XYZ file of C-alpha atoms in Angstrom:
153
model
C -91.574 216.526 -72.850
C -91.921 213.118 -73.190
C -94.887 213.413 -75.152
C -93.707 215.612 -77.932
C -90.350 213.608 -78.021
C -91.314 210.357 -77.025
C -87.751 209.640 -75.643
C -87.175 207.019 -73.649
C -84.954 208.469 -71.704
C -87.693 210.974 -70.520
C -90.189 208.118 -69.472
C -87.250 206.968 -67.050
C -87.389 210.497 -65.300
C -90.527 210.589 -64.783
C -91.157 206.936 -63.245
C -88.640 208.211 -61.134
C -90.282 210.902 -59.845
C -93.682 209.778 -60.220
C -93.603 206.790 -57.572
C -96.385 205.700 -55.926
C -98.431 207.767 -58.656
C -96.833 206.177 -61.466
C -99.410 203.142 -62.395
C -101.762 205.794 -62.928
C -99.946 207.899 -64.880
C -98.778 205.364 -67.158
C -101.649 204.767 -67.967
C -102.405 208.057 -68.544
C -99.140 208.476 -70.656
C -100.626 205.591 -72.867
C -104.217 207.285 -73.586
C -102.745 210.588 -74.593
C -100.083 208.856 -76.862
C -103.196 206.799 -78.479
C -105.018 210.442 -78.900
C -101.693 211.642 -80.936
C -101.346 211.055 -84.530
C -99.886 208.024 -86.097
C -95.720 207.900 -86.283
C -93.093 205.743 -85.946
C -91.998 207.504 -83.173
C -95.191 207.480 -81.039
C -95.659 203.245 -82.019
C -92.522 202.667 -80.639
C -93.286 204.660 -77.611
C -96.380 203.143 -77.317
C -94.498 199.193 -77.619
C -91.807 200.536 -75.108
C -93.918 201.537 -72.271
C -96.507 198.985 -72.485
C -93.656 196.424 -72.254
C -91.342 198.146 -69.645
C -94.768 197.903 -67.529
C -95.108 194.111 -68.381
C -98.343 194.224 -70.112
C -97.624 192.039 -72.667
C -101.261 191.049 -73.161
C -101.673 194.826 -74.584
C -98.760 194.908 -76.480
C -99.932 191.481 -77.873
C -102.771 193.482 -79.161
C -101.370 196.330 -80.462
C -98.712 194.611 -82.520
C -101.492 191.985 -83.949
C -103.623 195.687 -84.618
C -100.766 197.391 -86.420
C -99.322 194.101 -87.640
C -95.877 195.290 -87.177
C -92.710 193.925 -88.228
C -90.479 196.330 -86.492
C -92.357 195.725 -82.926
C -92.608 191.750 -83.573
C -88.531 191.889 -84.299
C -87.380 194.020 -81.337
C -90.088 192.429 -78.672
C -90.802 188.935 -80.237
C -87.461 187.524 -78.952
C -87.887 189.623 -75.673
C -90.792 187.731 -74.696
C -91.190 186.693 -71.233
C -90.526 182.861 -71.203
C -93.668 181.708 -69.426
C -95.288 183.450 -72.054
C -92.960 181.758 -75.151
C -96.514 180.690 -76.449
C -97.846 184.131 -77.014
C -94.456 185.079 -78.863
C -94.839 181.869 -81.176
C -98.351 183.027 -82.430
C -97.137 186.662 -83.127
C -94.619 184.887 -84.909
C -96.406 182.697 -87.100
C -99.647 185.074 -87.683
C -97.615 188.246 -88.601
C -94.646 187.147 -90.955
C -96.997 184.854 -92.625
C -99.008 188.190 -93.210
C -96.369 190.242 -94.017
C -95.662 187.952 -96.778
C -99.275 187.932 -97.940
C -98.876 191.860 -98.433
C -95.632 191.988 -99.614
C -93.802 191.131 -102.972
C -89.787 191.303 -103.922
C -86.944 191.296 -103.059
C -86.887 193.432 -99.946
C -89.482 191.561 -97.883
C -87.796 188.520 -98.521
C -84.557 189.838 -97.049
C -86.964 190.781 -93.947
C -88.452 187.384 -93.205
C -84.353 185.939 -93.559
C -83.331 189.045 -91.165
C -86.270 188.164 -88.702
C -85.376 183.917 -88.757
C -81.890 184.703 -88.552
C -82.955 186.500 -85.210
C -84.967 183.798 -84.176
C -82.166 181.364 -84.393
C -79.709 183.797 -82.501
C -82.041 184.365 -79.995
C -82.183 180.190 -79.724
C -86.301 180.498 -80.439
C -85.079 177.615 -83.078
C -88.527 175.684 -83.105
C -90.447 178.745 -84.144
C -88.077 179.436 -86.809
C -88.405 175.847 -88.150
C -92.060 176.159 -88.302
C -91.719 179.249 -90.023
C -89.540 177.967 -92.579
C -91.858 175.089 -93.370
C -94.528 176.778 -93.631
C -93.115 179.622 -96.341
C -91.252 176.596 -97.735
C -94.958 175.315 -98.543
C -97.323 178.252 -98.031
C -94.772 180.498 -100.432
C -92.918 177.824 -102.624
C -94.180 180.201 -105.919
C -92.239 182.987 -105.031
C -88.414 183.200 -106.537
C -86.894 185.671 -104.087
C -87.932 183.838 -101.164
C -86.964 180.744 -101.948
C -83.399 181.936 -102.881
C -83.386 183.837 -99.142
C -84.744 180.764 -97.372
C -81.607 178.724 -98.790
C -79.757 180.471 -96.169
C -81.063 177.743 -93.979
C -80.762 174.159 -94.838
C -83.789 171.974 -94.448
């Protein structure tokens, strides 16, 4: 069920009944969701169980690979602490790309949604360096700017 839903709720029932076996069906869980087409709903199942198993170096990847917005905002700030560096360089390779493959209005609001996070969730240095760097990187762009005055320099 899990895998034509991809509820969460169904991955909890089975590492409860799985047990001992359930390493080895996670990762089995993972290579059958990679087999299925592309959706929202199967990336997001993908992010959740690769992070609920703490193997952030994969989900590292696959956000990078799918250069993901949505993932970087609900696991960014999740990051495991020892690992703050890691979060910081999703940070400031994917916005910074985002923005290179974006235009308007709407992305702006994004990046301003995804700082504001980053100040709530006290990961204040990152968000400085982010601002800086669309402050410099991004100066041309009107809509930005405006959203980026949110935050005083």
């Amino acid at each position: 069920r899990f895998l034509q839903s991809k509820k969460p709720h169904y991955l909890e029932h089975i590492r409860k009944f799985a047990r001992k076996e359930w390493p080895q069906l996670a990762e089995e869980l993972l290579e059958k969701l990679e087999a299925q087409p592309y959706s929202l709903h199967k990336r997001d199942a993908i992010a959740r169980l690769m992070y609920d198993e703490g193997r952030f170096d994969s989900l590292f990847q696959y956000i990078v690979r799918l250069q993901s917005l949505d993932l970087l905002q609900q696991y960014g700030k999740q990051w495991p602490p020892e690992r703050a560096e890691e979060a910081e360089r999703l940070f400031m390779e994917i916005l910074p790309g985002y923005l290179n493959n974006h235009l308007g209005r709407k992305p702006s609001q994004r990046v301003r949604e995804v700082l504001e996070n980053l100040f709530e969730a006290g990961m204040n240095e990152v968000a400085d360096k982010l601002l800086a760097r669309f402050r410099t990187d991004f100066s041309a762009r009107q809509s930005l700017m405006e959203e980026l005055e949110t935050f005083h320099s």
